Coordinates of C-alpha atoms and ligand atoms in Angstrom, one line a residue:
M1212 CA -120.6 -49.9 -40.2
S1213 CA -117.7 -51.4 -42.0
F1214 CA -114.8 -52.9 -40.1
D1215 CA -111.9 -54.3 -42.2
V1216 CA -110.7 -57.1 -39.9
V1217 CA -108.5 -58.5 -42.7
A1218 CA -106.6 -55.2 -42.9
I1219 CA -106.3 -55.1 -39.1
R1220 CA -105.0 -58.7 -39.0
E1221 CA -102.3 -57.8 -41.6
Q1222 CA -100.8 -55.5 -39.1
F1223 CA -100.2 -58.2 -36.5
P1224 CA -97.3 -60.4 -37.6
I1225 CA -97.8 -63.0 -34.9
L1226 CA -101.2 -63.9 -36.3
K1227 CA -99.5 -65.5 -39.3
R1228 CA -97.8 -68.1 -37.0
Q1229 CA -98.6 -71.8 -36.8
V1230 CA -98.9 -73.4 -33.4
N1231 CA -98.7 -77.2 -33.0
G1232 CA -98.9 -77.4 -36.8
K1233 CA -102.2 -75.4 -36.9
P1234 CA -102.8 -71.7 -37.7
L1235 CA -102.8 -69.8 -34.5
V1236 CA -106.2 -68.8 -33.1
Y1237 CA -105.4 -66.3 -30.4
L1238 CA -108.2 -66.0 -27.9
D1239 CA -106.3 -64.9 -24.8
N1240 CA -106.6 -61.2 -25.2
A1241 CA -107.7 -60.4 -21.7
A1242 CA -104.3 -61.8 -20.6
T1243 CA -102.4 -59.8 -23.1
T1244 CA -103.1 -58.5 -26.6
Q1245 CA -100.8 -59.0 -29.6
K1246 CA -98.8 -56.0 -31.0
P1247 CA -99.2 -54.4 -34.3
Q1248 CA -96.2 -53.8 -36.5
C1249 CA -96.1 -50.1 -35.8
V1250 CA -95.7 -50.7 -32.0
I1251 CA -92.9 -53.3 -32.6
D1252 CA -91.3 -50.7 -35.0
A1253 CA -91.5 -48.0 -32.4
M1254 CA -89.7 -50.2 -29.9
V1255 CA -87.0 -51.2 -32.4
D1256 CA -86.6 -47.7 -33.6
Y1257 CA -86.0 -46.4 -30.1
Y1258 CA -83.3 -48.9 -29.4
S1259 CA -81.8 -48.7 -32.9
N1260 CA -81.8 -44.9 -33.2
C1261 CA -82.2 -43.0 -30.0
N1262 CA -81.5 -45.1 -26.9
S1263 CA -80.4 -42.8 -24.2
N1264 CA -81.2 -42.0 -20.6
V1265 CA -83.9 -39.3 -20.2
H1266 CA -83.9 -35.9 -18.4
R1267 CA -80.2 -36.3 -17.6
G1268 CA -77.8 -35.9 -20.5
A1269 CA -76.9 -32.7 -22.2
H1270 CA -76.6 -34.4 -25.6
F1271 CA -78.6 -34.9 -28.7
L1272 CA -79.8 -38.5 -28.0
A1273 CA -80.7 -37.7 -24.4
D1274 CA -82.8 -34.8 -25.7
Q1275 CA -84.5 -36.9 -28.4
A1276 CA -85.2 -39.8 -25.9
T1277 CA -86.7 -37.3 -23.4
R1278 CA -88.9 -35.7 -26.0
G1279 CA -90.2 -39.1 -27.2
F1280 CA -90.8 -40.2 -23.6
E1281 CA -92.6 -37.0 -22.6
N1282 CA -94.6 -36.9 -25.9
A1283 CA -95.8 -40.4 -25.0
R1284 CA -97.0 -39.0 -21.7
D1285 CA -99.0 -36.4 -23.6
I1286 CA -100.6 -39.1 -25.7
I1287 CA -101.7 -40.9 -22.6
Q1288 CA -103.0 -37.7 -21.0
Q1289 CA -105.2 -37.1 -24.0
F1290 CA -106.3 -40.8 -24.2
I1291 CA -107.6 -40.8 -20.6
N1292 CA -108.8 -37.1 -20.7
A1293 CA -106.5 -36.2 -17.8
P1294 CA -106.6 -32.5 -16.9
K1295 CA -102.8 -32.4 -16.5
R1296 CA -99.9 -34.3 -18.0
E1297 CA -98.2 -34.2 -14.5
E1298 CA -100.9 -36.6 -13.3
V1299 CA -99.7 -39.4 -15.6
I1300 CA -97.1 -41.5 -13.9
W1301 CA -95.2 -44.3 -15.7
T1302 CA -95.2 -47.6 -13.9
T1303 CA -94.5 -51.2 -14.8
G1304 CA -98.2 -51.9 -15.2
T1305 CA -101.5 -52.1 -13.4
T1306 CA -100.1 -54.1 -10.5
E1307 CA -97.4 -51.6 -9.7
S1308 CA -99.8 -48.7 -10.2
I1309 CA -102.2 -50.2 -7.6
N1310 CA -99.3 -51.0 -5.2
I1311 CA -98.1 -47.4 -5.3
V1312 CA -101.5 -46.3 -4.1
A1313 CA -101.8 -49.1 -1.5
N1314 CA -98.3 -48.4 -0.2
G1315 CA -99.3 -44.8 0.6
L1316 CA -102.8 -45.8 1.8
R1317 CA -101.5 -48.1 4.5
T1318 CA -99.8 -45.1 6.2
L1319 CA -102.9 -42.9 5.9
L1320 CA -105.4 -45.5 7.4
S1321 CA -106.1 -45.9 11.1
P1322 CA -107.8 -48.6 13.0
G1323 CA -111.6 -48.2 12.5
D1324 CA -111.2 -47.0 8.9
E1325 CA -112.8 -49.1 6.2
V1326 CA -111.7 -49.9 2.6
I1327 CA -114.1 -51.4 0.0
A1328 CA -113.1 -53.7 -2.8
T1329 CA -115.1 -56.3 -4.6
E1330 CA -115.7 -60.0 -4.9
M1331 CA -114.8 -59.8 -8.6
D1332 CA -111.4 -58.1 -8.2
H1333 CA -108.3 -59.4 -9.8
H1334 CA -105.8 -60.4 -7.0
A1335 CA -103.8 -57.2 -8.0
N1336 CA -106.8 -55.2 -6.8
L1337 CA -107.7 -57.2 -3.7
V1338 CA -104.6 -58.6 -2.1
T1339 CA -103.0 -55.1 -2.2
W1340 CA -105.9 -53.7 -0.1
Q1341 CA -105.9 -56.7 2.2
H1342 CA -102.3 -56.1 2.9
A1343 CA -102.7 -52.4 3.4
C1344 CA -105.6 -52.8 5.8
K1345 CA -103.8 -55.5 7.8
E1346 CA -100.8 -53.2 8.2
A1347 CA -102.9 -50.3 9.3
G1348 CA -105.4 -52.2 11.4
A1349 CA -108.2 -51.1 9.1
T1350 CA -111.1 -53.2 7.9
L1351 CA -111.6 -54.5 4.3
R1352 CA -115.2 -54.9 3.1
T1353 CA -116.1 -56.4 -0.2
V1354 CA -119.0 -55.9 -2.6
P1355 CA -120.7 -59.2 -3.5
V1356 CA -121.4 -60.4 -7.0
N1357 CA -124.8 -61.6 -8.1
D1358 CA -125.6 -64.7 -10.1
A1359 CA -125.3 -62.9 -13.4
G1360 CA -121.8 -61.7 -12.5
E1361 CA -122.7 -58.1 -11.7
L1362 CA -121.7 -56.1 -8.6
D1363 CA -124.7 -55.9 -6.2
Q1364 CA -125.2 -52.2 -6.1
A1365 CA -127.6 -52.2 -3.1
A1366 CA -125.0 -54.1 -1.1
Y1367 CA -122.4 -51.6 -2.2
E1368 CA -124.5 -48.7 -1.0
S1369 CA -125.1 -50.4 2.3
L1370 CA -121.3 -50.9 2.8
L1371 CA -120.6 -47.2 2.4
N1372 CA -120.5 -45.1 5.6
E1373 CA -118.5 -42.4 7.3
N1374 CA -115.6 -44.8 8.1
T1375 CA -115.1 -45.6 4.4
K1376 CA -111.9 -44.0 3.4
F1377 CA -111.1 -45.8 0.2
V1378 CA -113.0 -47.7 -2.5
A1379 CA -111.4 -49.8 -5.3
F1380 CA -113.2 -51.7 -8.1
P1381 CA -112.5 -52.9 -11.6
H1382 CA -113.7 -51.1 -14.6
V1383 CA -114.3 -54.4 -16.3
S1384 CA -114.0 -57.9 -14.8
N1385 CA -111.2 -60.0 -16.4
V1386 CA -113.1 -63.2 -15.6
L1387 CA -116.8 -62.3 -16.3
G1388 CA -116.4 -59.5 -18.8
T1389 CA -118.8 -57.4 -16.7
I1390 CA -118.6 -53.7 -17.4
N1391 CA -119.2 -52.0 -14.0
P1392 CA -121.1 -48.7 -13.6
V1393 CA -117.9 -47.0 -12.5
K1394 CA -119.3 -43.5 -12.7
S1395 CA -122.2 -44.1 -10.5
M1396 CA -120.1 -46.2 -8.1
T1397 CA -117.7 -43.3 -7.9
E1398 CA -120.5 -40.8 -7.2
K1399 CA -121.8 -42.9 -4.4
A1400 CA -118.3 -43.2 -2.8
K1401 CA -117.9 -39.4 -3.1
Q1402 CA -121.0 -39.0 -1.0
V1403 CA -119.0 -40.3 2.0
D1404 CA -115.8 -38.5 0.9
A1405 CA -114.0 -41.7 0.1
L1406 CA -111.1 -41.8 -2.4
V1407 CA -111.7 -44.0 -5.4
L1408 CA -109.4 -46.2 -7.5
V1409 CA -110.5 -47.8 -10.7
D1410 CA -108.6 -50.8 -11.9
G1411 CA -108.6 -50.1 -15.6
A1412 CA -106.6 -53.1 -16.8
Q1413 CA -109.5 -54.3 -18.9
G1414 CA -111.3 -51.0 -19.3
A1415 CA -108.6 -48.9 -20.8
A1416 CA -108.2 -51.5 -23.6
H1417 CA -111.6 -50.3 -24.9
G1418 CA -110.8 -46.6 -24.7
W1419 CA -113.2 -46.0 -21.8
A1420 CA -110.8 -44.4 -19.4
D1421 CA -112.2 -40.9 -19.3
V1422 CA -111.0 -40.1 -15.9
Q1423 CA -112.8 -36.8 -15.6
D1424 CA -116.1 -38.3 -16.6
I1425 CA -115.7 -41.2 -14.2
G1426 CA -114.7 -38.7 -11.4
C1427 CA -112.3 -41.2 -9.7
D1428 CA -109.1 -40.2 -7.9
F1429 CA -106.9 -42.9 -9.4
Y1430 CA -107.0 -45.0 -12.6
A1431 CA -104.5 -47.8 -13.2
F1432 CA -103.8 -49.7 -16.5
S1433 CA -101.2 -51.6 -18.4
A1434 CA -99.9 -51.1 -22.0
H1435 CA -99.8 -54.8 -22.8
K1436 CA -103.5 -55.2 -22.8
I1437 CA -103.9 -52.4 -25.2
Y1438 CA -101.6 -53.5 -28.0
G1439 CA -98.5 -52.1 -26.3
P1440 CA -95.4 -53.7 -24.8
M1441 CA -95.1 -55.5 -21.4
G1442 CA -93.4 -53.9 -18.5
I1443 CA -95.0 -50.4 -18.9
G1444 CA -98.2 -49.0 -17.6
V1445 CA -99.8 -45.9 -16.0
L1446 CA -101.0 -44.7 -12.8
W1447 CA -103.2 -41.6 -13.2
G1448 CA -104.0 -39.7 -10.1
K1449 CA -105.7 -36.3 -9.4
E1450 CA -103.0 -33.7 -8.9
S1451 CA -104.5 -32.6 -5.5
V1452 CA -104.4 -36.2 -4.2
L1453 CA -101.0 -37.2 -5.7
E1454 CA -99.3 -34.1 -4.4
N1455 CA -99.9 -35.3 -0.8
W1456 CA -99.6 -39.0 -1.4
P1457 CA -96.7 -40.7 0.4
V1458 CA -93.8 -41.4 -1.9
W1459 CA -93.2 -44.9 -3.1
R1460 CA -89.7 -45.9 -4.3
T1461 CA -86.9 -43.5 -3.4
G1462 CA -83.8 -42.9 -5.5
G1463 CA -82.7 -40.8 -8.4
E1464 CA -85.1 -38.6 -10.4
M1465 CA -87.8 -38.5 -7.6
I1466 CA -85.8 -36.1 -5.5
A1467 CA -85.4 -32.3 -5.6
T1468 CA -82.5 -31.8 -3.1
V1469 CA -80.4 -34.3 -1.2
T1470 CA -78.0 -33.9 1.8
L1471 CA -76.3 -36.7 3.7
Q1472 CA -79.2 -36.8 6.2
D1473 CA -82.2 -35.7 4.2
A1474 CA -83.9 -35.2 0.9
T1475 CA -86.8 -33.3 -0.6
W1476 CA -89.1 -34.6 -3.3
N1477 CA -89.4 -33.7 -6.9
V1478 CA -92.6 -32.3 -8.4
L1479 CA -95.2 -34.6 -10.1
P1480 CA -94.9 -36.8 -12.0
Y1481 CA -91.2 -37.4 -11.2
R1482 CA -91.9 -37.7 -7.5
F1483 CA -93.2 -41.2 -8.3
E1484 CA -90.7 -42.2 -11.0
A1485 CA -87.5 -43.1 -9.2
G1486 CA -84.7 -44.6 -11.3
T1487 CA -84.3 -45.1 -15.0
P1488 CA -87.7 -45.5 -16.6
N1489 CA -88.7 -47.9 -19.4
V1490 CA -88.3 -45.2 -22.1
G1491 CA -88.7 -47.5 -25.1
G1492 CA -91.7 -49.1 -23.5
A1493 CA -93.3 -45.7 -22.8
I1494 CA -92.7 -44.6 -26.4
A1495 CA -94.2 -47.8 -27.7
M1496 CA -97.1 -47.5 -25.4
G1497 CA -97.7 -44.1 -26.8
E1498 CA -97.6 -45.6 -30.3
A1499 CA -100.1 -48.3 -29.3
V1500 CA -102.5 -45.8 -27.9
R1501 CA -102.1 -43.5 -31.0
W1502 CA -102.7 -46.5 -33.2
F1503 CA -105.8 -47.7 -31.3
S1504 CA -107.3 -44.2 -31.0
A1505 CA -107.1 -43.6 -34.7
L1506 CA -109.5 -46.5 -35.3
N1507 CA -113.2 -45.9 -35.6
Q1508 CA -114.2 -46.8 -32.0
D1509 CA -117.9 -47.4 -32.8
A1510 CA -116.8 -49.9 -35.5
V1511 CA -114.3 -51.6 -33.2
L1512 CA -116.9 -52.0 -30.4
A1513 CA -119.6 -53.2 -32.9
H1514 CA -117.1 -55.9 -34.1
E1515 CA -116.2 -57.0 -30.6
N1516 CA -119.9 -57.1 -29.5
A1517 CA -120.8 -59.1 -32.6
L1518 CA -118.0 -61.7 -31.8
L1519 CA -119.3 -62.0 -28.2
A1520 CA -122.9 -62.4 -29.3
Y1521 CA -121.9 -65.1 -31.9
A1522 CA -119.7 -66.9 -29.3
T1523 CA -122.4 -66.7 -26.6
E1524 CA -125.0 -68.2 -28.9
K1525 CA -122.7 -71.1 -29.8
A1526 CA -121.9 -71.6 -26.1
Q1527 CA -125.5 -71.6 -25.1
A1528 CA -126.2 -74.3 -27.6
F1529 CA -123.2 -76.4 -26.6
E1530 CA -124.3 -79.3 -24.4
G1531 CA -122.5 -79.6 -21.1
L1532 CA -121.2 -76.0 -21.2
T1533 CA -122.0 -73.4 -18.6
I1534 CA -121.2 -69.8 -19.1
I1535 CA -119.8 -68.0 -16.0
G1536 CA -120.8 -64.4 -16.3
N1537 CA -124.0 -63.3 -18.0
A1538 CA -124.1 -59.6 -17.2
I1539 CA -126.2 -57.3 -19.4
N1540 CA -123.2 -55.0 -19.9
K1541 CA -120.2 -57.1 -20.9
I1542 CA -117.2 -57.1 -23.2
G1543 CA -115.8 -59.9 -25.3
V1544 CA -114.9 -62.3 -22.6
L1545 CA -116.5 -65.8 -22.5
S1546 CA -115.6 -67.7 -19.3
F1547 CA -117.1 -71.2 -19.1
V1548 CA -116.9 -74.6 -17.6
L1549 CA -117.5 -77.9 -19.3
E1550 CA -119.2 -80.8 -17.5
Q1551 CA -116.9 -83.3 -19.2
G1552 CA -113.6 -82.0 -18.1
H1553 CA -111.4 -79.7 -15.9
P1554 CA -110.5 -76.4 -17.5
A1555 CA -106.8 -77.2 -17.5
D1556 CA -107.4 -80.3 -19.6
L1557 CA -109.5 -78.3 -21.9
G1558 CA -106.8 -75.7 -22.3
F1559 CA -104.3 -78.4 -23.2
L1560 CA -106.5 -80.1 -25.7
L1561 CA -107.4 -76.7 -27.4
D1562 CA -103.7 -75.8 -27.5
Q1563 CA -103.1 -79.0 -29.5
Q1564 CA -105.4 -77.6 -32.1
G1565 CA -103.7 -74.2 -32.2
I1566 CA -106.2 -72.4 -30.0
A1567 CA -104.9 -70.2 -27.2
I1568 CA -107.3 -69.6 -24.4
R1569 CA -106.7 -69.1 -20.7
T1570 CA -107.6 -71.5 -18.0
G1571 CA -107.5 -71.6 -14.2
D1572 CA -108.5 -69.2 -11.5
L1573 CA -107.7 -66.2 -13.7
C1574 CA -106.1 -64.4 -10.6
A1575 CA -109.5 -64.3 -9.0
Q1576 CA -109.8 -67.1 -6.5
P1577 CA -112.6 -65.6 -4.4
L1578 CA -114.7 -65.2 -7.6
M1579 CA -114.1 -68.9 -8.4
S1580 CA -115.4 -69.8 -5.0
R1581 CA -118.4 -67.5 -5.5
F1582 CA -119.4 -69.5 -8.6
N1583 CA -118.3 -72.8 -7.0
V1584 CA -115.9 -73.7 -9.8
P1585 CA -112.2 -74.8 -9.6
G1586 CA -111.4 -72.4 -12.4
T1587 CA -112.8 -71.5 -15.8
A1588 CA -111.8 -71.7 -19.4
R1589 CA -111.7 -68.2 -20.8
A1590 CA -111.9 -67.1 -24.5
S1591 CA -111.4 -63.4 -24.8
F1592 CA -111.8 -61.6 -28.1
S1593 CA -110.0 -58.6 -29.6
I1594 CA -110.1 -56.4 -32.6
Y1595 CA -108.4 -58.9 -34.9
N1596 CA -110.5 -61.9 -34.1
T1597 CA -113.0 -63.3 -36.6
F1598 CA -116.1 -65.4 -36.7
D1599 CA -113.9 -68.1 -38.2
D1600 CA -111.8 -68.0 -34.9
I1601 CA -115.0 -68.6 -32.9
D1602 CA -116.0 -71.5 -35.3
A1603 CA -112.6 -73.0 -34.8
L1604 CA -112.9 -72.7 -31.0
F1605 CA -116.2 -74.6 -31.0
V1606 CA -115.0 -77.3 -33.4
A1607 CA -112.0 -77.8 -31.1
L1608 CA -114.2 -77.8 -28.1
N1609 CA -116.3 -80.5 -29.6
K1610 CA -113.2 -82.6 -30.2
A1611 CA -112.0 -82.0 -26.7
K1612 CA -115.3 -82.9 -25.2
T1613 CA -115.3 -86.2 -27.1
M1614 CA -111.8 -87.0 -25.9
L1615 CA -112.7 -86.1 -22.3
S1616 CA -116.0 -88.0 -22.3
Ligands
PMP1911 N1 -106.6 -56.1 -13.0 C1 -107.2 -56.7 -13.9 C2 -108.7 -56.6 -14.0 C3 -106.5 -57.5 -14.9 O1 -107.2 -58.2 -15.8 C4 -105.1 -57.6 -14.7 C5 -104.3 -58.5 -15.7 N2 -104.8 -59.7 -15.9 C6 -104.5 -56.9 -13.7 C7 -105.2 -56.1 -12.8 C8 -103.0 -56.9 -13.5 O2 -102.4 -56.3 -14.7 P1 -100.8 -56.5 -14.9 O3 -100.5 -58.0 -14.8 O4 -100.6 -56.0 -16.3 O5 -100.1 -55.7 -13.8

């Protein structure tokens, strides 16, 4: 299967940059992906040619902006196979999407109710449920992670019971790269009638967000991890669930009628979209998804898997390096620790050589405790990375190791 990585790279202007006098090797894709020119153009075009507020003005630009904005919603609907466009809610990103759900959940939970999250969750999908449970007097339970970095499915099943009202888990771990069995986990939660939210921040980026196939009630993701801009993302929710979900922010657009003492709520999706939305961001997110969806997905996956296999082989042969996360099903994320130095020092020394990785707790402190590490260094691969990038990473790691020894 041919995959023209050179042609892909050509579309990302930032990859031509030098950093610290060295060609940029960008391996921090799980934090955010770079943007192809067409996405940058979509943003510039919006502000250059049709900037206007949506749904409100009876003029040409307002109409054009509204059509672009709503068309982007249709693109997302198709991308995640949502039954209805009204189920696609624009948010500022995964964190806000999860908070919208948690904010409603805390008013629906009672003492004695249980919520399940996991030991591998990003803080965005853990602290939110902690907070909701504390406010409601409900109990938070968490699914443990095994030594390979997979969710312990037997433990998950034993946590589910008639008090379980809500279950949240990540589609893919941002630290370990583990791809979770989201469909079967959802099926199990449904056996006790619990609602399910999938944190799709890392899963959507691979085009795996088929919400009907997964069977979940909510799916949350961000544009910036799928070649789109920052500050825009999506909460998808089943219409039957969203219709009865407590409102989040109040203000313009989310209302139907207002008197001095009272208000009624708008229909979906506007009921959850108070205030002026990020129109340019939504349009550019639509463009990012359109761009990504047009690629041969099998070839993209094969490329990313080949990068991971190559990097894993090199990492295994690297003395003093321990990989954190060895799941059978994983994406192109390589978290590791090096005997010779703290991840933060490693990050600094790699940066000096033009190599961008992420270091620290990766917004997953409980997972760091689980693996008994202060943090990890994480190289995460994307569509535009090459085998040369991985070679450069290991040459730089070697240098860093010598300096730290
Ligand atoms: N969940 C996971 C698994 C993530 O990787 C991230 C981003 N690192 C988030 C949630 C939060 O996403 P955002 O910062 O875009 O809201």
